[in-house]
mmCIF file of C-alpha atoms in Angstrom:
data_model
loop_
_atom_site.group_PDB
_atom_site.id
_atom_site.type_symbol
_atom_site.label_atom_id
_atom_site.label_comp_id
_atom_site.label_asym_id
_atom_site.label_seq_id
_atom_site.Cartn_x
_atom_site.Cartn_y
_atom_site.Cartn_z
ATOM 1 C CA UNK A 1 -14.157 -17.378 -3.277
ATOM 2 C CA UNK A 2 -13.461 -20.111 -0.933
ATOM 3 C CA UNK A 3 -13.216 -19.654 2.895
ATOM 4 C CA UNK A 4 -9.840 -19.656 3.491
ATOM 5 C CA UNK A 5 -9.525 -16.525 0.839
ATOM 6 C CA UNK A 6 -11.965 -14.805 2.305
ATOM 7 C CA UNK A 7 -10.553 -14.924 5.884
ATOM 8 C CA UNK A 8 -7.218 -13.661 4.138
ATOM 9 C CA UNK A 9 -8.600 -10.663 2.487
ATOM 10 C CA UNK A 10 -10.709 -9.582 5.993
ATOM 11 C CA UNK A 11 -7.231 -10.003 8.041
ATOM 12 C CA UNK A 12 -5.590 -7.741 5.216
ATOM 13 C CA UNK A 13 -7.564 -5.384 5.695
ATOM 14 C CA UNK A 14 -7.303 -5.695 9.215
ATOM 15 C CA UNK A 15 -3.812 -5.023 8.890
ATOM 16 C CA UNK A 16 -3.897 -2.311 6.631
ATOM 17 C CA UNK A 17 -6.430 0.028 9.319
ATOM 18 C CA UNK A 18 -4.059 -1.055 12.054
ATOM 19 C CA UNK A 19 -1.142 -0.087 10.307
ATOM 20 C CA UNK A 20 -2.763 3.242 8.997
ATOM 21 C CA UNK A 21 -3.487 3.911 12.929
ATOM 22 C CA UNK A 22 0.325 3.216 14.234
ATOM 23 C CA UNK A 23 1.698 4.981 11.752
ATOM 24 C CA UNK A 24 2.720 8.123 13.738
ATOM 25 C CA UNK A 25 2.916 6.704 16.899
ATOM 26 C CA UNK A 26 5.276 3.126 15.869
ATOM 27 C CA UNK A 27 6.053 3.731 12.291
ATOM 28 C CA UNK A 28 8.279 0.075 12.878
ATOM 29 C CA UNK A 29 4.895 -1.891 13.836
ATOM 30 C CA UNK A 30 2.697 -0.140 10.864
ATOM 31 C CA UNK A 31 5.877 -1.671 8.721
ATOM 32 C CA UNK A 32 5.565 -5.100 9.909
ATOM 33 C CA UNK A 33 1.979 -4.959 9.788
ATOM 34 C CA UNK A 34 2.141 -4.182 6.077
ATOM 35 C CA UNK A 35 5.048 -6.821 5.452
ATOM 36 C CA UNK A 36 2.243 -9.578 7.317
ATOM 37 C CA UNK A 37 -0.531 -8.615 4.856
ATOM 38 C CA UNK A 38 1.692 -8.707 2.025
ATOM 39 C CA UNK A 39 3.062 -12.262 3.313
ATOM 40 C CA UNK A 40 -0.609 -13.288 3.697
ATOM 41 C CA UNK A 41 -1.867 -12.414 0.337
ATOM 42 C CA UNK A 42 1.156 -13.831 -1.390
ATOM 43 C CA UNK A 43 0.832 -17.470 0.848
ATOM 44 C CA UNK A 44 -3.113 -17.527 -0.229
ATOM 45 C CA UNK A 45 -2.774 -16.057 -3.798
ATOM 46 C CA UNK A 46 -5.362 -12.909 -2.711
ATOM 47 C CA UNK A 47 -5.087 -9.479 -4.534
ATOM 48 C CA UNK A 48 -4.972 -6.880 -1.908
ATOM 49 C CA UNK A 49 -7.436 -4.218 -2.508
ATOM 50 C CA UNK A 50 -6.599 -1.700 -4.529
ATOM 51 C CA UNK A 51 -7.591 1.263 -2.149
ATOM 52 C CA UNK A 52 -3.901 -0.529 0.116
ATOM 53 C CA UNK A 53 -2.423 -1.496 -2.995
ATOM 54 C CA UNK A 54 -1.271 2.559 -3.510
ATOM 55 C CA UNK A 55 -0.280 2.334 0.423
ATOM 56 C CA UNK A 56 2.938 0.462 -0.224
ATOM 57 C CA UNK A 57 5.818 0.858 -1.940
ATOM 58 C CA UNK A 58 6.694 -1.825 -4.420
ATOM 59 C CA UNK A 59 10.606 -1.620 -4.523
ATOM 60 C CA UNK A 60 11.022 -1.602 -0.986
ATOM 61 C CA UNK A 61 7.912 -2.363 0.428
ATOM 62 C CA UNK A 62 7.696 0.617 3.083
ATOM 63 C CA UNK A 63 4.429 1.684 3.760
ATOM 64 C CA UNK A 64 3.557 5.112 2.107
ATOM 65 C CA UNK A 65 2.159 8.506 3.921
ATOM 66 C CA UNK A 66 1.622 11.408 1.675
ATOM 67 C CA UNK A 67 3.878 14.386 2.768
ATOM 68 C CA UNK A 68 5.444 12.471 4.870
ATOM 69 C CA UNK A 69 7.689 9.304 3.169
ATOM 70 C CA UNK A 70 6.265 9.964 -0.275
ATOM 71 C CA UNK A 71 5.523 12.303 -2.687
ATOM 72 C CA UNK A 72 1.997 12.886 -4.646
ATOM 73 C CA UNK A 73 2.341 15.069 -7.553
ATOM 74 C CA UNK A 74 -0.617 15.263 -10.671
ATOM 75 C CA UNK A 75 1.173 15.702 -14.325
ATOM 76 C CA UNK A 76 0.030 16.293 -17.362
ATOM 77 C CA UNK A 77 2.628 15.129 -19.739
ATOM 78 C CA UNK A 78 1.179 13.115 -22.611
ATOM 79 C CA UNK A 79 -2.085 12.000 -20.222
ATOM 80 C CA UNK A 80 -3.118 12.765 -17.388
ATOM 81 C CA UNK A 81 -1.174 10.867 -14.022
ATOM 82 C CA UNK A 82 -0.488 10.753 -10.588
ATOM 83 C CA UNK A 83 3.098 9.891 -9.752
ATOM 84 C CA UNK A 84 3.670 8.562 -6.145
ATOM 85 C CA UNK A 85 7.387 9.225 -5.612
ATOM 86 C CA UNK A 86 9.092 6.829 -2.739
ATOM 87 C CA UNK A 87 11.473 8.901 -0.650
ATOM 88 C CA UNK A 88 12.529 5.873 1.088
ATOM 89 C CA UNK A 89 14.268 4.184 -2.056
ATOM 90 C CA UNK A 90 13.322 6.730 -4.873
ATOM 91 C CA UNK A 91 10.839 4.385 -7.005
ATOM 92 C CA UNK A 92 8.088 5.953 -9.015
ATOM 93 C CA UNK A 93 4.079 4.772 -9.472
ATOM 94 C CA UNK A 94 2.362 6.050 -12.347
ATOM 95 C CA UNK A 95 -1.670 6.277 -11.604
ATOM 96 C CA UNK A 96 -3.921 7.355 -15.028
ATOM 97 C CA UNK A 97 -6.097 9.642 -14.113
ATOM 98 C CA UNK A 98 -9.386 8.668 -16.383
#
């Protein structure tokens, strides 16, 4: 990985935590925290990790909280899968649960 990736994945996941921290207290910061990190890994052609990849909506791009703008529910119709439900803009994420 060359330098300039690896300086993009460290300040994604510096934006990520900081995000995760303002959430309650500036939900509109957290937001354009996640938007940067996005931006960033786009502009360098970095995967985001996949532990913030489930953070983030991919419709509307809101960052996600669990009982709070999204819902988690585990199904068991045909296998096994978490569905993250955006209340923001209604979009569904299908997770296989292995």
């Amino acid at each position: 990985m060359s330098y300039t990736k690896d300086i993009a994945v460290q300040r994604i996941n510096i934006l990520f935590t900081l995000a995760e921290r303002m959430f309650f207290s500036h939900p509109e910061l957290a937001q354009r925290y996640v938007d940067l990190a996005r931006r960033i890994g786009m502009r360098c052609k970095v995967r985001i990790p996949r532990k913030w990849r489930r953070r983030f909506c991919r419709k509307c791009g809101s960052f996600l909280w669990p009982g709070v703008n999204c819902r988690v529910r585990i199904r068991q119709n045909r296998f096994p899968h978490i569905v993250i439900t955006c209340l923001k803009c209604g979009s569904q994420r299908r997770i296989p649960i292995k």
